[in-house]
Coordinates of C-alpha atoms and ligand atoms in Angstrom, one line a residue:
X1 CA 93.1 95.1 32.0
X2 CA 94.7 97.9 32.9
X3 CA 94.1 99.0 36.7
X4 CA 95.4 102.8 37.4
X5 CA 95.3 101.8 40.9
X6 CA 97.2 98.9 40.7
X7 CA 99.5 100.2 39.0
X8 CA 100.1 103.3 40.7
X9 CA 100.2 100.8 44.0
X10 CA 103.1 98.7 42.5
X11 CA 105.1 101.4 42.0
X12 CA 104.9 102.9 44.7
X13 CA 105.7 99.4 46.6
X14 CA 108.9 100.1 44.6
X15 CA 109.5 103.2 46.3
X16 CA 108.7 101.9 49.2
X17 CA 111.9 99.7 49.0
X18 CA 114.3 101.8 46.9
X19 CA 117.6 102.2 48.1
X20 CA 119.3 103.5 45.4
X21 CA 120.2 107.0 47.0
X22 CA 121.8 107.7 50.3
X23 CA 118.9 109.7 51.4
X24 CA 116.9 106.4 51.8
X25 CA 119.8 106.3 54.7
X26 CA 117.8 109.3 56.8
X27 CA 114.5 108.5 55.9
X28 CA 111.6 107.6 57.9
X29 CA 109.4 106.8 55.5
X30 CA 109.3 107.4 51.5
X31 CA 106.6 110.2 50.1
X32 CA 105.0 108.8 47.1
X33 CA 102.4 110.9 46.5
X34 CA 98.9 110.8 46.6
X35 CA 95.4 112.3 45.3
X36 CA 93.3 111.7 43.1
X37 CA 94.5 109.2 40.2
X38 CA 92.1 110.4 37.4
X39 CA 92.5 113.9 37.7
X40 CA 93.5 115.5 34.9
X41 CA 96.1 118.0 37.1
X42 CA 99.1 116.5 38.9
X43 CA 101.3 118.5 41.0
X44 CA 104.6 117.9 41.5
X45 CA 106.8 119.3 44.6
X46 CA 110.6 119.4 45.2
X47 CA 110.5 116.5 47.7
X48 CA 109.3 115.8 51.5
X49 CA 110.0 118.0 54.8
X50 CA 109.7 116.5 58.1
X51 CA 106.3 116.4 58.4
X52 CA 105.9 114.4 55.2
X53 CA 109.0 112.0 56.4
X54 CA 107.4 111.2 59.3
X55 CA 103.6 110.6 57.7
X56 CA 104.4 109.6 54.2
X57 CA 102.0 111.9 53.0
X58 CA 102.6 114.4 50.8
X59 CA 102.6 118.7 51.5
X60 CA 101.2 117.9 55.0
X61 CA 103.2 120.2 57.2
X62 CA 103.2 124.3 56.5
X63 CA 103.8 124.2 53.1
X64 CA 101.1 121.9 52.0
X65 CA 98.5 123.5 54.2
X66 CA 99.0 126.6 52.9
X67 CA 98.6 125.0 49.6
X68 CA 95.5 123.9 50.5
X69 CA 94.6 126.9 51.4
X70 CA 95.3 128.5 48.3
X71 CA 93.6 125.8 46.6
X72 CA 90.2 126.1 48.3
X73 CA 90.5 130.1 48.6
X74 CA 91.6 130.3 44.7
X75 CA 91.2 127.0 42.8
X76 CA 88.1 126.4 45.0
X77 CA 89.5 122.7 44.4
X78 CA 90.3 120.0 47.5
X79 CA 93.9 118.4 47.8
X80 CA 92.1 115.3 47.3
X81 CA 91.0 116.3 44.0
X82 CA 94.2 116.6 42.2
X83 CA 97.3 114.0 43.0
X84 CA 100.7 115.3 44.0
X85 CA 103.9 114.2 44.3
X86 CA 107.3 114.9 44.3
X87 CA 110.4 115.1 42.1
X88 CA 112.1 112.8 44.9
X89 CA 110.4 110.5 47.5
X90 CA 112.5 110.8 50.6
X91 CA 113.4 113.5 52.3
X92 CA 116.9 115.1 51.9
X93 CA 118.4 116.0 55.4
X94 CA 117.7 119.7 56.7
X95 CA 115.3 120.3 53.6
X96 CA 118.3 120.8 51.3
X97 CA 117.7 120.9 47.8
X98 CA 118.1 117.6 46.1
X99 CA 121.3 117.1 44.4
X100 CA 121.3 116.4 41.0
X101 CA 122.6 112.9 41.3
X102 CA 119.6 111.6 44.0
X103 CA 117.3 113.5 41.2
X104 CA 118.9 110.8 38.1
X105 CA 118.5 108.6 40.9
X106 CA 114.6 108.4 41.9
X107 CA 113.3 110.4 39.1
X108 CA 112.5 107.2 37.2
X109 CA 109.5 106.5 39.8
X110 CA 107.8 109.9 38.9
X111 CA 108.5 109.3 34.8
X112 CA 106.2 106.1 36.1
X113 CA 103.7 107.7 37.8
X114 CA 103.2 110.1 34.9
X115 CA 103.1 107.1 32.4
X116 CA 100.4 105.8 34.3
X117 CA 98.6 109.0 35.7
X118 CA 98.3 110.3 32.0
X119 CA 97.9 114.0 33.3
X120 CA 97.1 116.4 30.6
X121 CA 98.6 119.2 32.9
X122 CA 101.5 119.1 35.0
X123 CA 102.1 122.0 37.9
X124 CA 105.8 123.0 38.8
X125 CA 105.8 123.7 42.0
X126 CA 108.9 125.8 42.3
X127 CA 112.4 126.3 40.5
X128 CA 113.7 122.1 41.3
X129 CA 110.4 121.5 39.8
X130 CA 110.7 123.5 36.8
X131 CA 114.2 122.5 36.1
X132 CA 113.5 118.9 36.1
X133 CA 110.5 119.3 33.3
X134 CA 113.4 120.9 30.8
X135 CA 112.6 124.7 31.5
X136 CA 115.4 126.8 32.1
X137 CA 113.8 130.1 33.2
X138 CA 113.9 131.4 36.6
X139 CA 110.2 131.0 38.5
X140 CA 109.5 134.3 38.7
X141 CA 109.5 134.8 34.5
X142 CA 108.0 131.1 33.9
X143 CA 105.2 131.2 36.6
X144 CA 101.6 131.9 34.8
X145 CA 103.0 130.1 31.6
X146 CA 102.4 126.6 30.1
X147 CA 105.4 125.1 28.3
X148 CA 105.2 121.8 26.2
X149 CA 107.0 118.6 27.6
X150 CA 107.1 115.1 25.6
X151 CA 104.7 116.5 23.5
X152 CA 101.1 116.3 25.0
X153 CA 102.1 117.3 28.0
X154 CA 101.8 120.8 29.5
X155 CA 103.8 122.2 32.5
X156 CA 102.3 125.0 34.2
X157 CA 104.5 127.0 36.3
X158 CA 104.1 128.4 39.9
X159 CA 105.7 129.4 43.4
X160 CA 106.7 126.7 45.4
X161 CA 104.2 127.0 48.3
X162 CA 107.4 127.3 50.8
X163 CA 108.3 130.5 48.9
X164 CA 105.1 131.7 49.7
X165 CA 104.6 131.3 53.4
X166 CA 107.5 133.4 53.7
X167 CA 106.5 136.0 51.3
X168 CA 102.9 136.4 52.1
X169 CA 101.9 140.0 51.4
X170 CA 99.1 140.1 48.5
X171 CA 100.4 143.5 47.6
X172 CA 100.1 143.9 43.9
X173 CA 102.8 142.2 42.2
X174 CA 104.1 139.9 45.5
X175 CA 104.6 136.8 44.9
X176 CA 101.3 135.2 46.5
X177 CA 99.4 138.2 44.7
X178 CA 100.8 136.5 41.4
X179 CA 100.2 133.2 42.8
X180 CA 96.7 133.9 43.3
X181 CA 96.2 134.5 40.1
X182 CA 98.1 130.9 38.9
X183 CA 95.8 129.2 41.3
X184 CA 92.7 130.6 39.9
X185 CA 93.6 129.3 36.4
X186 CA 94.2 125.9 38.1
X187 CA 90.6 125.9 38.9
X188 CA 89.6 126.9 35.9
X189 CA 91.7 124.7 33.8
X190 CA 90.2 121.7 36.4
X191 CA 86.7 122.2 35.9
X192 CA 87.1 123.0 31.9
X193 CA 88.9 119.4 31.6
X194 CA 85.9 118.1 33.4
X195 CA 83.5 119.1 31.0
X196 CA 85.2 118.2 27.9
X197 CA 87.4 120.8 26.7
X198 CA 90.7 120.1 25.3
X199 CA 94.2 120.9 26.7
X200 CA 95.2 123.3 23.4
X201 CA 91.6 125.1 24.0
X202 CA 92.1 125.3 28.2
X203 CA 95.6 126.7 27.4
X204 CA 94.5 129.4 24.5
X205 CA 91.8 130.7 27.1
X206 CA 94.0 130.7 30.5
X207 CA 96.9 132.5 28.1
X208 CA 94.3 135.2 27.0
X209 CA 92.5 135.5 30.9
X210 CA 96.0 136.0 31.8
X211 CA 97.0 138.6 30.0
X212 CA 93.9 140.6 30.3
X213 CA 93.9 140.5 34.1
X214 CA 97.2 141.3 34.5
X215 CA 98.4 138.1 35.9
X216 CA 101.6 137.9 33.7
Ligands
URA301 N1 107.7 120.5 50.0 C1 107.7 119.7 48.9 O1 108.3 120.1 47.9 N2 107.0 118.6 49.0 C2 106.3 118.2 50.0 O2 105.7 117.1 50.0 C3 106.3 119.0 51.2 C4 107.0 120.2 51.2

């Protein structure tokens, strides 16, 4: 039978053991990611800081509680009740971007996790995010929007929460301001998955909310 937990454990046993980049050189310990395995939202990051490194817990230091800020403020959702992860699992020295090779490299684990996760709605967390799902815009003209990937998938783009902590005003069209307003919708789209609507319906209705609020 097939056991999402299991599963979800065995790769990330893999992980736990990969060595296929140099960054598994200057690692502590490797960032999975965690949450909720039936939820129909995952989020995906860039890849751990120092405080993840040294936990092995995903958007634990400043980033990831001022996600979960915005998620209890906005979403009025819990960290726990969504699982994120990361486009790579260790953490690249001084929080440097991942290069494109350690991407090719440990990308494989997340195209797993997603296999076996089976969200219906993927958040980009920010522009290495965003690249990696196919979507060549920057993340100031994709954030708000849904784009398709391998077919029944749906990327939803928004700020990386690092981008925000240094850009915190809520003055009308700042950064957090907007991201307020992608953070509602995650809420929304959460709880409308819950009771039975469909991805195409949840994406018709955010598209329209957005629009008329001024979010985009
Ligand atoms: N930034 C990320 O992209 N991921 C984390 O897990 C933490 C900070």
């Amino acid at each position: 039978m097939f056991d999402k937990n299991f599963e979800i454990e065995y790769i990330n046993k893999k992980i736990s053991k990969c060595e296929k980049c140099s960054l598994h050189l200057s690692r502590n310990t490797t960032v999975p990611g965690e949450g909720n395995i039936n939820s129909p939202i995952v989020f995906v990051g860039e890849g751990p800081g120092a405080d993840e490194d040294a936990t092995g817990h995903p958007f634990v230091g400043k980033a990831g509680q001022f996600l979960e800020k915005m998620l209890v403020n906005w979403s009025k959702l819990k960290k726990s009740d969504v699982y994120i992860t990361n486009i790579v699992k260790c953490r690249p020295p001084k929080n440097r971007v991942p290069t494109t090779e350690e991407i090719k490299l440990c990308t494989p684990f997340l195209e797993s996790q997603l296999i076996i996760l089976k969200p219906k709605i993927i958040v980009a967390l920010g522009s290495t995010s965003l690249k990696y799902f196919g979507i060549n815009k920057k993340i100031t003209a994709a954030r708000g929007h849904f784009f398709d990937w391998k077919g029944n998938i749906k990327i939803f783009a928004t700020f990386h929460p690092s981008y925000l902590i240094r850009n915190q005003s809520m003055e009308k069209n700042s950064p957090t301001w907007y991201a307020s307003f992608d953070m509602k919708a995650i809420g929304w789209m959460y709880k409308a998955f819950n009771s039975g609507k469909t991805a195409d319906e949840i994406v018709k209705v955010i598209n329209e909310r957005m629009k008329a609020s001024g979010g985009v």
